[in-house]
């Protein structure tokens, strides 16, 4: 390879690398909490499934509507008759005296007279008329129109209610998805921040451990103190490994709720302190809450309407159904005598007289289902109120725990840092250092857990009050 070719090859590799790097940078999703929620509303699989449910409901309405619109059908019927029936008009006879010349017509048959010897009688035999054709294809063109059907009218109303239920279920899916995405977003940030703090603690521990080892070599500290510090360091590293696994799971959970592949790179643009310090504490005091605005109650109201429509549909079975039709018939090989009319118009009415209690049973079932739907609506209404009160109480409790754990973390961190200094100076024992470290790690865990609880409680309140 010449020098020029080598240069071109190197330049091509460089451009390719830059292109791949730029593509990776371009493919990285940078999302705030609101951006993540908006993204999920477009790509979350549950949301997409709810959108499909709405389209299915629209098709159901169109299908039900089409039942009451004009219907046109074409039918073709081919038949082969092995022996075509023939209509015969019998035969007529006369004597030779009446007809001097014998005809050559094959339909004339001569027989000797039984009454007069020597006299011949002639008979004309009719060939008959076939009542059909051996092979024939019949085409029927039928145009029909439903004129009245109580079941159709109620069924159309039920289909429209079903569409409204699907639309409200989509809204509920949106609210639930936004809550889940926000909770997962917060979880990723909390675990990431916890890892950062623990990694800083490991760095401090490594530095302390190195200093203690030197002091042990010089005979100022016993080897058991070094061993205890090593155990503390190992425990801290194990905790970090555990959190790394939780961080990976939290990231995958967020990607799953966003509706993206696990290999997709995602960068969260918000930080934990910024989210916590925002005005996220508006739910500390009772606000306006109307249970009638809850999407769950609206769905249950549609369910009651749907059961009411089903009851009316069962009752409409007592009414007649009327339909009109027009039919035109064509044959490819019509017989000589065809008494079938080509064009027919008429009305049909269907009125079941006796169904052995089937209609009455369906009406009774409809009444029971309607009563059950009303009971479920009342239960849902009460459960919504309970959910709101519970969520508000959880939020207030989480806020109180957050403040307490924040203060406990600051105090335990101060105690731990002082014990490190005392331990280096030989004033504190390794047991005291271990206890203060354990207390600090517990306080840190409680602090970040309280942040998660607070932010998730807020996300839940956001979802409950979204429609109020």
CSV table of C-alpha atoms in Angstrom, one decimal:
chain,number,residue,atom,x,y,z
A,1,UNK,CA,0.0,0.0,0.0
A,2,UNK,CA,1.4,3.4,-1.0
A,3,UNK,CA,1.7,6.3,1.3
A,4,UNK,CA,-1.2,8.1,-0.4
A,5,UNK,CA,-3.4,5.0,-0.1
A,6,UNK,CA,-2.5,4.7,3.6
A,7,UNK,CA,-3.4,8.3,4.2
A,8,UNK,CA,-6.7,7.9,2.4
A,9,UNK,CA,-7.5,4.7,4.4
A,10,UNK,CA,-6.6,6.4,7.7
A,11,UNK,CA,-8.7,9.4,6.8
A,12,UNK,CA,-11.7,7.2,5.9
A,13,UNK,CA,-11.4,5.3,9.2
A,14,UNK,CA,-11.3,8.7,11.0
A,15,UNK,CA,-14.5,9.9,9.2
A,16,UNK,CA,-16.2,6.6,9.9
A,17,UNK,CA,-15.3,6.8,13.6
A,18,UNK,CA,-16.5,10.4,13.8
A,19,UNK,CA,-19.7,9.4,12.1
A,20,UNK,CA,-20.3,6.5,14.5
A,21,UNK,CA,-19.5,8.7,17.5
A,22,UNK,CA,-21.9,11.4,16.2
A,23,UNK,CA,-24.6,8.8,15.6
A,24,UNK,CA,-24.2,7.5,19.1
A,25,UNK,CA,-24.4,11.1,20.4
A,26,UNK,CA,-27.4,11.7,18.3
A,27,UNK,CA,-29.2,8.6,19.4
A,28,UNK,CA,-28.8,9.4,23.1
A,29,UNK,CA,-32.1,10.5,24.6
A,30,UNK,CA,-31.8,13.5,26.8
A,31,UNK,CA,-34.9,13.7,28.9
A,32,UNK,CA,-36.3,15.8,31.8
A,33,UNK,CA,-39.2,14.4,33.8
A,34,UNK,CA,-41.7,16.2,31.6
A,35,UNK,CA,-39.9,15.1,28.4
A,36,UNK,CA,-39.9,11.5,29.6
A,37,UNK,CA,-43.6,11.6,30.3
A,38,UNK,CA,-44.3,13.1,26.9
A,39,UNK,CA,-42.1,10.6,25.2
A,40,UNK,CA,-43.9,7.7,27.0
A,41,UNK,CA,-47.3,9.0,25.8
A,42,UNK,CA,-46.0,8.5,22.2
A,43,UNK,CA,-44.1,5.2,22.5
A,44,UNK,CA,-45.2,3.4,25.7
A,45,UNK,CA,-46.7,0.0,24.6
A,46,UNK,CA,-49.7,0.2,27.0
A,47,UNK,CA,-50.5,3.7,25.5
A,48,UNK,CA,-50.2,2.3,22.0
A,49,UNK,CA,-52.4,-0.6,22.9
A,50,UNK,CA,-55.1,1.8,24.3
A,51,UNK,CA,-54.9,3.8,21.1
A,52,UNK,CA,-55.6,0.5,19.2
A,53,UNK,CA,-58.6,-0.1,21.5
A,54,UNK,CA,-60.0,3.2,20.5
A,55,UNK,CA,-59.6,2.4,16.8
A,56,UNK,CA,-61.3,-1.0,17.4
A,57,UNK,CA,-64.2,0.7,19.2
A,58,UNK,CA,-64.6,3.1,16.2
A,59,UNK,CA,-64.7,0.1,13.9
A,60,UNK,CA,-67.3,-1.5,16.1
A,61,UNK,CA,-69.5,1.6,15.9
A,62,UNK,CA,-69.1,1.6,12.1
A,63,UNK,CA,-69.9,-2.1,11.9
A,64,UNK,CA,-73.1,-1.7,14.0
A,65,UNK,CA,-74.1,1.4,12.0
A,66,UNK,CA,-73.7,-0.5,8.8
A,67,UNK,CA,-76.4,-3.0,9.9
A,68,UNK,CA,-79.0,-0.3,9.4
A,69,UNK,CA,-77.7,0.9,6.0
A,70,UNK,CA,-78.8,-0.5,2.6
A,71,UNK,CA,-77.4,-4.0,1.9
A,72,UNK,CA,-76.7,-5.3,-1.6
A,73,UNK,CA,-75.9,-8.9,-2.3
A,74,UNK,CA,-75.4,-11.1,-5.4
A,75,UNK,CA,-76.0,-14.8,-5.3
A,76,UNK,CA,-75.3,-17.3,-8.1
A,77,UNK,CA,-76.8,-20.8,-8.3
A,78,UNK,CA,-75.8,-23.5,-10.8
A,79,UNK,CA,-78.0,-26.6,-11.3
A,80,UNK,CA,-77.9,-29.7,-13.5
A,81,UNK,CA,-81.1,-31.7,-14.1
A,82,UNK,CA,-80.4,-35.3,-15.0
A,83,UNK,CA,-83.9,-35.8,-16.5
A,84,UNK,CA,-85.9,-32.7,-17.4
A,85,UNK,CA,-89.6,-33.2,-16.9
A,86,UNK,CA,-91.8,-32.7,-20.0
A,87,UNK,CA,-95.4,-31.3,-20.2
A,88,UNK,CA,-97.4,-33.3,-22.8
A,89,UNK,CA,-100.8,-32.4,-24.3
A,90,UNK,CA,-101.7,-35.9,-25.3
A,91,UNK,CA,-102.5,-37.2,-28.9
A,92,UNK,CA,-105.4,-36.8,-31.5
A,93,UNK,CA,-106.6,-39.4,-34.0
A,94,UNK,CA,-108.5,-39.7,-37.3
A,95,UNK,CA,-109.1,-42.4,-39.9
A,96,UNK,CA,-107.7,-42.8,-43.4
A,97,UNK,CA,-111.1,-42.1,-44.8
A,98,UNK,CA,-110.8,-38.7,-43.4
A,99,UNK,CA,-107.3,-38.2,-44.7
A,100,UNK,CA,-106.7,-39.8,-48.1
A,101,UNK,CA,-103.0,-39.0,-48.2
A,102,UNK,CA,-100.7,-40.2,-45.4
A,103,UNK,CA,-98.5,-37.6,-44.0
A,104,UNK,CA,-94.7,-38.0,-43.7
A,105,UNK,CA,-94.6,-36.2,-40.4
A,106,UNK,CA,-92.8,-38.5,-37.8
A,107,UNK,CA,-95.3,-37.4,-35.2
A,108,UNK,CA,-98.1,-39.2,-37.1
A,109,UNK,CA,-98.4,-42.9,-36.1
A,110,UNK,CA,-100.8,-45.3,-37.9
A,111,UNK,CA,-102.6,-48.2,-36.4
A,112,UNK,CA,-105.2,-50.7,-37.9
A,113,UNK,CA,-108.7,-49.9,-36.8
A,114,UNK,CA,-110.2,-52.3,-34.3
A,115,UNK,CA,-113.7,-51.5,-35.4
A,116,UNK,CA,-113.5,-51.5,-39.2
A,117,UNK,CA,-111.3,-54.1,-40.9
A,118,UNK,CA,-109.0,-52.7,-43.6
A,119,UNK,CA,-109.3,-49.2,-42.2
A,120,UNK,CA,-106.2,-47.4,-40.9
A,121,UNK,CA,-106.3,-44.8,-38.1
A,122,UNK,CA,-103.8,-42.1,-37.8
A,123,UNK,CA,-102.7,-40.4,-34.5
A,124,UNK,CA,-100.7,-37.2,-34.0
A,125,UNK,CA,-98.4,-37.5,-31.0
A,126,UNK,CA,-97.5,-34.1,-29.3
A,127,UNK,CA,-93.7,-33.8,-28.6
A,128,UNK,CA,-94.4,-32.1,-25.2
A,129,UNK,CA,-92.8,-29.0,-23.6
A,130,UNK,CA,-89.8,-29.4,-21.3
A,131,UNK,CA,-90.3,-27.8,-17.9
A,132,UNK,CA,-86.8,-26.6,-17.4
A,133,UNK,CA,-83.2,-26.8,-18.9
A,134,UNK,CA,-80.6,-29.4,-18.3
A,135,UNK,CA,-78.0,-26.9,-17.2
A,136,UNK,CA,-78.7,-23.5,-15.9
A,137,UNK,CA,-77.2,-20.7,-13.8
A,138,UNK,CA,-79.4,-18.3,-11.9
A,139,UNK,CA,-78.2,-14.9,-10.6
A,140,UNK,CA,-80.1,-13.1,-7.9
A,141,UNK,CA,-79.5,-9.4,-7.1
A,142,UNK,CA,-81.0,-8.4,-3.8
A,143,UNK,CA,-81.2,-4.9,-2.2
A,144,UNK,CA,-82.4,-4.8,1.4
A,145,UNK,CA,-83.0,-2.1,3.9
A,146,UNK,CA,-83.7,-2.4,7.7
A,147,UNK,CA,-86.7,-0.2,8.4
A,148,UNK,CA,-87.2,-0.7,12.1
A,149,UNK,CA,-85.4,-2.8,14.8
A,150,UNK,CA,-85.4,-1.8,18.4
A,151,UNK,CA,-82.5,-4.1,19.0
A,152,UNK,CA,-80.5,-2.3,16.3
A,153,UNK,CA,-81.2,1.1,17.8
A,154,UNK,CA,-80.1,0.1,21.3
A,155,UNK,CA,-77.1,-1.8,19.9
A,156,UNK,CA,-75.9,1.3,18.1
A,157,UNK,CA,-76.2,3.3,21.4
A,158,UNK,CA,-74.3,0.6,23.2
A,159,UNK,CA,-71.5,0.6,20.6
A,160,UNK,CA,-71.1,4.4,21.1
A,161,UNK,CA,-70.9,4.0,24.8
A,162,UNK,CA,-68.3,1.3,24.4
A,163,UNK,CA,-66.3,3.8,22.3
A,164,UNK,CA,-66.5,6.3,25.1
A,165,UNK,CA,-65.3,3.7,27.6
A,166,UNK,CA,-62.3,3.0,25.4
A,167,UNK,CA,-61.5,6.7,25.1
A,168,UNK,CA,-61.6,7.2,28.9
A,169,UNK,CA,-59.5,4.0,29.4
A,170,UNK,CA,-56.9,5.7,27.2
A,171,UNK,CA,-56.9,8.8,29.4
A,172,UNK,CA,-56.5,6.6,32.5
A,173,UNK,CA,-53.6,4.8,30.8
A,174,UNK,CA,-52.0,8.1,30.1
A,175,UNK,CA,-52.3,9.2,33.7
A,176,UNK,CA,-51.0,5.9,35.0
A,177,UNK,CA,-48.1,5.9,32.6
A,178,UNK,CA,-47.1,9.5,33.6
A,179,UNK,CA,-47.0,8.4,37.2
A,180,UNK,CA,-45.0,5.3,36.5
A,181,UNK,CA,-42.5,7.2,34.4
A,182,UNK,CA,-42.0,9.9,37.0
A,183,UNK,CA,-41.5,7.3,39.8
A,184,UNK,CA,-39.0,5.4,37.7
A,185,UNK,CA,-37.2,8.6,36.8
A,186,UNK,CA,-36.9,9.6,40.4
A,187,UNK,CA,-35.7,6.1,41.4
A,188,UNK,CA,-32.9,6.2,38.8
A,189,UNK,CA,-31.7,9.6,40.2
A,190,UNK,CA,-31.9,8.5,43.8
A,191,UNK,CA,-29.9,5.3,43.2
A,192,UNK,CA,-27.4,7.2,41.1
A,193,UNK,CA,-26.9,9.9,43.8
A,194,UNK,CA,-26.7,7.2,46.5
A,195,UNK,CA,-23.9,5.5,44.5
A,196,UNK,CA,-22.1,8.8,44.1
A,197,UNK,CA,-22.1,9.4,47.9
A,198,UNK,CA,-21.0,5.9,48.6
A,199,UNK,CA,-18.2,6.0,46.1
A,200,UNK,CA,-17.0,9.2,47.9
A,201,UNK,CA,-17.2,7.3,51.2
A,202,UNK,CA,-15.1,4.5,49.7
A,203,UNK,CA,-12.4,7.1,48.6
A,204,UNK,CA,-12.3,8.4,52.2
A,205,UNK,CA,-12.2,4.9,53.5
A,206,UNK,CA,-9.3,4.0,51.2
A,207,UNK,CA,-7.4,7.0,52.3
A,208,UNK,CA,-8.1,6.3,56.0
A,209,UNK,CA,-7.2,2.6,55.5
A,210,UNK,CA,-3.9,3.5,53.9
A,211,UNK,CA,-3.0,5.8,56.8
A,212,UNK,CA,-4.1,3.2,59.4
A,213,UNK,CA,-1.9,0.6,57.7
A,214,UNK,CA,1.1,2.9,58.0
A,215,UNK,CA,0.3,3.5,61.6
A,216,UNK,CA,0.1,-0.2,62.2
A,217,UNK,CA,3.5,-0.8,60.6
A,218,UNK,CA,4.9,1.9,62.9
A,219,UNK,CA,3.3,0.1,65.9
A,220,UNK,CA,0.9,2.9,66.8
A,221,UNK,CA,-2.3,0.8,66.0
A,222,UNK,CA,-3.1,-2.8,66.5
A,223,UNK,CA,-3.6,-5.1,63.6
A,224,UNK,CA,-7.1,-5.9,64.8
A,225,UNK,CA,-8.1,-2.3,64.2
A,226,UNK,CA,-6.7,-2.5,60.6
A,227,UNK,CA,-8.7,-5.7,60.1
A,228,UNK,CA,-11.8,-4.1,61.4
A,229,UNK,CA,-11.4,-1.2,59.0
A,230,UNK,CA,-10.8,-3.6,56.2
A,231,UNK,CA,-14.1,-5.4,57.0
A,232,UNK,CA,-15.9,-2.0,57.0
A,233,UNK,CA,-14.4,-1.2,53.6
A,234,UNK,CA,-15.5,-4.6,52.2
A,235,UNK,CA,-19.0,-4.1,53.5
A,236,UNK,CA,-19.1,-0.7,51.9
A,237,UNK,CA,-17.9,-2.1,48.5
A,238,UNK,CA,-20.5,-4.9,48.7
A,239,UNK,CA,-23.2,-2.3,49.2
A,240,UNK,CA,-22.0,-0.4,46.2
A,241,UNK,CA,-22.1,-3.5,44.0
A,242,UNK,CA,-25.7,-4.1,45.2
A,243,UNK,CA,-26.7,-0.6,44.3
A,244,UNK,CA,-25.1,-0.9,40.9
A,245,UNK,CA,-27.4,-3.8,40.2
A,246,UNK,CA,-30.4,-1.8,41.4
A,247,UNK,CA,-29.3,1.1,39.2
A,248,UNK,CA,-29.2,-1.2,36.1
A,249,UNK,CA,-32.7,-2.5,36.9
A,250,UNK,CA,-34.0,1.0,37.5
A,251,UNK,CA,-32.7,2.1,34.2
A,252,UNK,CA,-34.3,-0.8,32.4
A,253,UNK,CA,-37.6,-0.2,34.2
A,254,UNK,CA,-37.6,3.4,33.0
A,255,UNK,CA,-36.7,2.4,29.4
A,256,UNK,CA,-39.5,-0.2,29.5
A,257,UNK,CA,-42.0,2.4,30.5
A,258,UNK,CA,-40.7,4.8,27.9
A,259,UNK,CA,-41.3,2.1,25.3
A,260,UNK,CA,-37.7,2.0,24.0
A,261,UNK,CA,-35.1,-0.8,23.7
A,262,UNK,CA,-32.9,-1.6,26.6
A,263,UNK,CA,-29.8,-0.9,24.5
A,264,UNK,CA,-30.9,2.7,23.9
A,265,UNK,CA,-28.8,5.3,25.7
A,266,UNK,CA,-30.7,7.7,27.9
A,267,UNK,CA,-29.4,10.7,29.7
A,268,UNK,CA,-31.5,12.3,32.5
A,269,UNK,CA,-31.0,16.0,32.4
A,270,UNK,CA,-32.5,16.8,35.9
A,271,UNK,CA,-30.6,16.3,39.1
A,272,UNK,CA,-32.0,15.0,42.4
A,273,UNK,CA,-31.4,18.2,44.4
A,274,UNK,CA,-33.1,20.3,41.8
A,275,UNK,CA,-36.2,18.1,41.9
A,276,UNK,CA,-36.3,18.0,45.7
A,277,UNK,CA,-35.8,21.7,46.1
A,278,UNK,CA,-38.6,22.5,43.6
A,279,UNK,CA,-42.0,23.5,44.7
A,280,UNK,CA,-43.1,19.9,45.1
A,281,UNK,CA,-44.8,20.3,48.5
A,282,UNK,CA,-48.1,21.8,47.4
A,283,UNK,CA,-50.0,18.9,48.7
A,284,UNK,CA,-49.2,19.5,52.4
A,285,UNK,CA,-52.5,21.3,52.9
A,286,UNK,CA,-55.9,20.0,51.8
A,287,UNK,CA,-56.8,21.2,48.4
A,288,UNK,CA,-59.9,21.0,46.2
A,289,UNK,CA,-60.9,17.5,45.2
A,290,UNK,CA,-64.0,16.5,43.4
A,291,UNK,CA,-64.7,12.8,43.1
A,292,UNK,CA,-67.0,13.4,40.2
A,293,UNK,CA,-64.0,14.5,38.1
A,294,UNK,CA,-62.1,11.2,38.6
A,295,UNK,CA,-61.5,9.3,35.4
A,296,UNK,CA,-62.2,6.0,37.2
A,297,UNK,CA,-65.7,7.2,38.2
A,298,UNK,CA,-66.4,8.4,34.7
A,299,UNK,CA,-65.5,5.0,33.4
A,300,UNK,CA,-67.9,3.4,35.9
A,301,UNK,CA,-70.6,5.8,34.8
A,302,UNK,CA,-70.1,4.6,31.3
A,303,UNK,CA,-70.3,1.0,32.5
A,304,UNK,CA,-73.7,1.8,34.1
A,305,UNK,CA,-74.9,3.3,30.8
A,306,UNK,CA,-73.6,0.2,29.0
A,307,UNK,CA,-75.6,-2.1,31.2
A,308,UNK,CA,-78.6,0.1,30.9
A,309,UNK,CA,-78.3,-0.2,27.1
A,310,UNK,CA,-78.0,-3.9,27.4
A,311,UNK,CA,-81.2,-4.0,29.4
A,312,UNK,CA,-83.0,-1.9,26.8
A,313,UNK,CA,-81.7,-4.2,24.1
A,314,UNK,CA,-83.1,-7.2,25.8
A,315,UNK,CA,-86.5,-5.5,26.2
A,316,UNK,CA,-86.5,-4.5,22.6
A,317,UNK,CA,-86.7,-8.2,21.6
A,318,UNK,CA,-90.4,-7.9,22.3
A,319,UNK,CA,-90.8,-5.4,19.4
A,320,UNK,CA,-91.1,-6.5,15.8
A,321,UNK,CA,-88.3,-5.9,13.3
A,322,UNK,CA,-89.3,-4.8,9.8
A,323,UNK,CA,-87.1,-4.8,6.6
A,324,UNK,CA,-87.8,-4.0,3.0
A,325,UNK,CA,-86.2,-5.7,-0.1
A,326,UNK,CA,-86.0,-5.6,-3.9
A,327,UNK,CA,-84.8,-8.7,-5.9
A,328,UNK,CA,-83.9,-9.1,-9.5
A,329,UNK,CA,-83.3,-12.5,-11.1
A,330,UNK,CA,-81.5,-13.4,-14.3
A,331,UNK,CA,-80.9,-16.9,-15.8
A,332,UNK,CA,-78.2,-17.9,-18.3
A,333,UNK,CA,-80.5,-20.5,-19.9
A,334,UNK,CA,-84.1,-19.8,-19.2
A,335,UNK,CA,-86.7,-22.6,-20.0
A,336,UNK,CA,-89.5,-22.1,-22.5
A,337,UNK,CA,-92.0,-21.8,-19.8
A,338,UNK,CA,-90.6,-19.8,-16.8
A,339,UNK,CA,-93.1,-18.7,-14.2
A,340,UNK,CA,-90.5,-17.1,-11.9
A,341,UNK,CA,-90.8,-13.3,-11.9
A,342,UNK,CA,-87.6,-11.3,-12.6
A,343,UNK,CA,-88.3,-8.4,-10.2
A,344,UNK,CA,-89.8,-8.7,-6.8
A,345,UNK,CA,-90.3,-6.0,-4.0
A,346,UNK,CA,-91.6,-6.6,-0.6
A,347,UNK,CA,-91.5,-6.2,3.2
A,348,UNK,CA,-90.7,-8.7,5.9
A,349,UNK,CA,-91.7,-8.5,9.5
A,350,UNK,CA,-90.3,-10.7,12.3
A,351,UNK,CA,-92.3,-10.9,15.6
A,352,UNK,CA,-91.4,-13.8,17.9
A,353,UNK,CA,-94.6,-14.8,19.7
A,354,UNK,CA,-93.4,-17.6,22.0
A,355,UNK,CA,-89.7,-18.0,23.1
A,356,UNK,CA,-90.4,-20.2,26.1
A,357,UNK,CA,-89.1,-17.5,28.5
A,358,UNK,CA,-85.8,-16.7,26.8
A,359,UNK,CA,-86.6,-13.0,26.4
A,360,UNK,CA,-87.9,-12.8,30.0
A,361,UNK,CA,-84.7,-14.4,31.2
A,362,UNK,CA,-82.5,-12.0,29.3
A,363,UNK,CA,-84.4,-9.0,30.6
A,364,UNK,CA,-84.0,-10.3,34.2
A,365,UNK,CA,-80.3,-10.7,33.6
A,366,UNK,CA,-80.1,-7.2,32.3
A,367,UNK,CA,-81.8,-5.8,35.4
A,368,UNK,CA,-79.4,-7.7,37.7
A,369,UNK,CA,-76.3,-6.6,35.7
A,370,UNK,CA,-77.5,-3.0,35.9
A,371,UNK,CA,-78.0,-3.2,39.7
A,372,UNK,CA,-74.6,-4.7,40.0
A,373,UNK,CA,-73.0,-1.9,37.9
A,374,UNK,CA,-74.6,0.7,40.1
A,375,UNK,CA,-73.2,-1.0,43.2
A,376,UNK,CA,-69.7,-1.1,41.6
A,377,UNK,CA,-70.0,2.6,40.8
A,378,UNK,CA,-70.8,3.4,44.5
A,379,UNK,CA,-67.9,1.2,45.6
A,380,UNK,CA,-65.5,2.9,43.1
A,381,UNK,CA,-66.7,6.3,44.3
A,382,UNK,CA,-65.9,5.5,47.9
A,383,UNK,CA,-62.6,3.9,47.0
A,384,UNK,CA,-61.6,7.0,45.1
A,385,UNK,CA,-62.2,9.2,48.2
A,386,UNK,CA,-60.2,6.7,50.3
A,387,UNK,CA,-57.4,6.7,47.8
A,388,UNK,CA,-57.2,10.4,47.8
A,389,UNK,CA,-57.2,10.6,51.6
A,390,UNK,CA,-54.6,7.8,51.8
A,391,UNK,CA,-52.3,9.4,49.2
A,392,UNK,CA,-52.5,12.8,50.9
A,393,UNK,CA,-51.6,11.3,54.2
A,394,UNK,CA,-48.8,9.3,52.7
A,395,UNK,CA,-47.4,12.5,51.1
A,396,UNK,CA,-47.5,14.4,54.4
A,397,UNK,CA,-45.9,11.5,56.2
A,398,UNK,CA,-43.2,11.2,53.5
A,399,UNK,CA,-42.5,14.9,53.8
A,400,UNK,CA,-42.1,14.7,57.5
A,401,UNK,CA,-39.8,11.6,57.2
A,402,UNK,CA,-37.8,13.3,54.6
A,403,UNK,CA,-37.0,16.3,56.8
A,404,UNK,CA,-36.2,14.0,59.8
A,405,UNK,CA,-34.0,11.7,57.8
A,406,UNK,CA,-32.2,14.6,56.2
A,407,UNK,CA,-31.4,16.0,59.7
A,408,UNK,CA,-30.4,12.5,60.9
A,409,UNK,CA,-28.1,12.1,57.9
A,410,UNK,CA,-26.3,15.4,58.6
A,411,UNK,CA,-25.8,14.5,62.2
A,412,UNK,CA,-24.6,10.9,61.6
A,413,UNK,CA,-22.2,12.1,58.9
A,414,UNK,CA,-20.8,14.7,61.3
A,415,UNK,CA,-20.4,12.0,64.0
A,416,UNK,CA,-18.8,9.6,61.5
A,417,UNK,CA,-16.2,12.2,60.3
A,418,UNK,CA,-15.3,13.1,63.9
A,419,UNK,CA,-14.8,9.4,64.8
A,420,UNK,CA,-12.5,9.0,61.8
A,421,UNK,CA,-10.4,11.8,63.2
A,422,UNK,CA,-10.5,10.4,66.7
A,423,UNK,CA,-9.6,7.0,65.4
A,424,UNK,CA,-6.5,8.3,63.6
A,425,UNK,CA,-5.5,10.1,66.8
A,426,UNK,CA,-6.0,7.0,68.8
A,427,UNK,CA,-8.8,8.5,70.9
A,428,UNK,CA,-11.7,6.3,69.4
A,429,UNK,CA,-11.6,2.6,69.0
A,430,UNK,CA,-12.3,0.6,65.8
A,431,UNK,CA,-15.6,-0.5,67.3
A,432,UNK,CA,-16.7,3.1,67.8
A,433,UNK,CA,-15.7,3.9,64.2
A,434,UNK,CA,-17.6,0.8,63.0
A,435,UNK,CA,-20.7,1.8,64.9
A,436,UNK,CA,-20.6,5.4,63.7
A,437,UNK,CA,-20.1,4.2,60.1
A,438,UNK,CA,-23.0,1.8,60.4
A,439,UNK,CA,-25.2,4.5,61.8
A,440,UNK,CA,-24.1,6.8,58.9
A,441,UNK,CA,-24.9,4.2,56.2
A,442,UNK,CA,-28.3,3.5,57.8
A,443,UNK,CA,-29.1,7.2,58.0
A,444,UNK,CA,-28.0,7.6,54.4
A,445,UNK,CA,-30.2,4.7,53.3
A,446,UNK,CA,-33.2,6.1,55.2
A,447,UNK,CA,-32.6,9.5,53.7
A,448,UNK,CA,-32.7,8.3,50.1
A,449,UNK,CA,-35.6,6.0,50.7
A,450,UNK,CA,-37.5,8.9,52.2
A,451,UNK,CA,-36.8,10.9,49.0
A,452,UNK,CA,-38.1,8.1,46.9
A,453,UNK,CA,-41.2,7.8,49.1
A,454,UNK,CA,-41.8,11.6,48.9
A,455,UNK,CA,-41.4,11.9,45.1
A,456,UNK,CA,-43.5,8.8,44.5
A,457,UNK,CA,-46.2,10.1,46.8
A,458,UNK,CA,-46.1,13.4,44.8
A,459,UNK,CA,-46.4,11.5,41.5
A,460,UNK,CA,-49.4,9.6,42.9
A,461,UNK,CA,-51.1,12.9,44.0
A,462,UNK,CA,-50.4,14.4,40.6
A,463,UNK,CA,-52.2,11.4,39.0
A,464,UNK,CA,-55.2,11.5,41.3
A,465,UNK,CA,-55.7,15.3,40.9
A,466,UNK,CA,-54.9,15.4,37.2
A,467,UNK,CA,-58.5,15.7,36.2
A,468,UNK,CA,-59.6,18.0,39.1
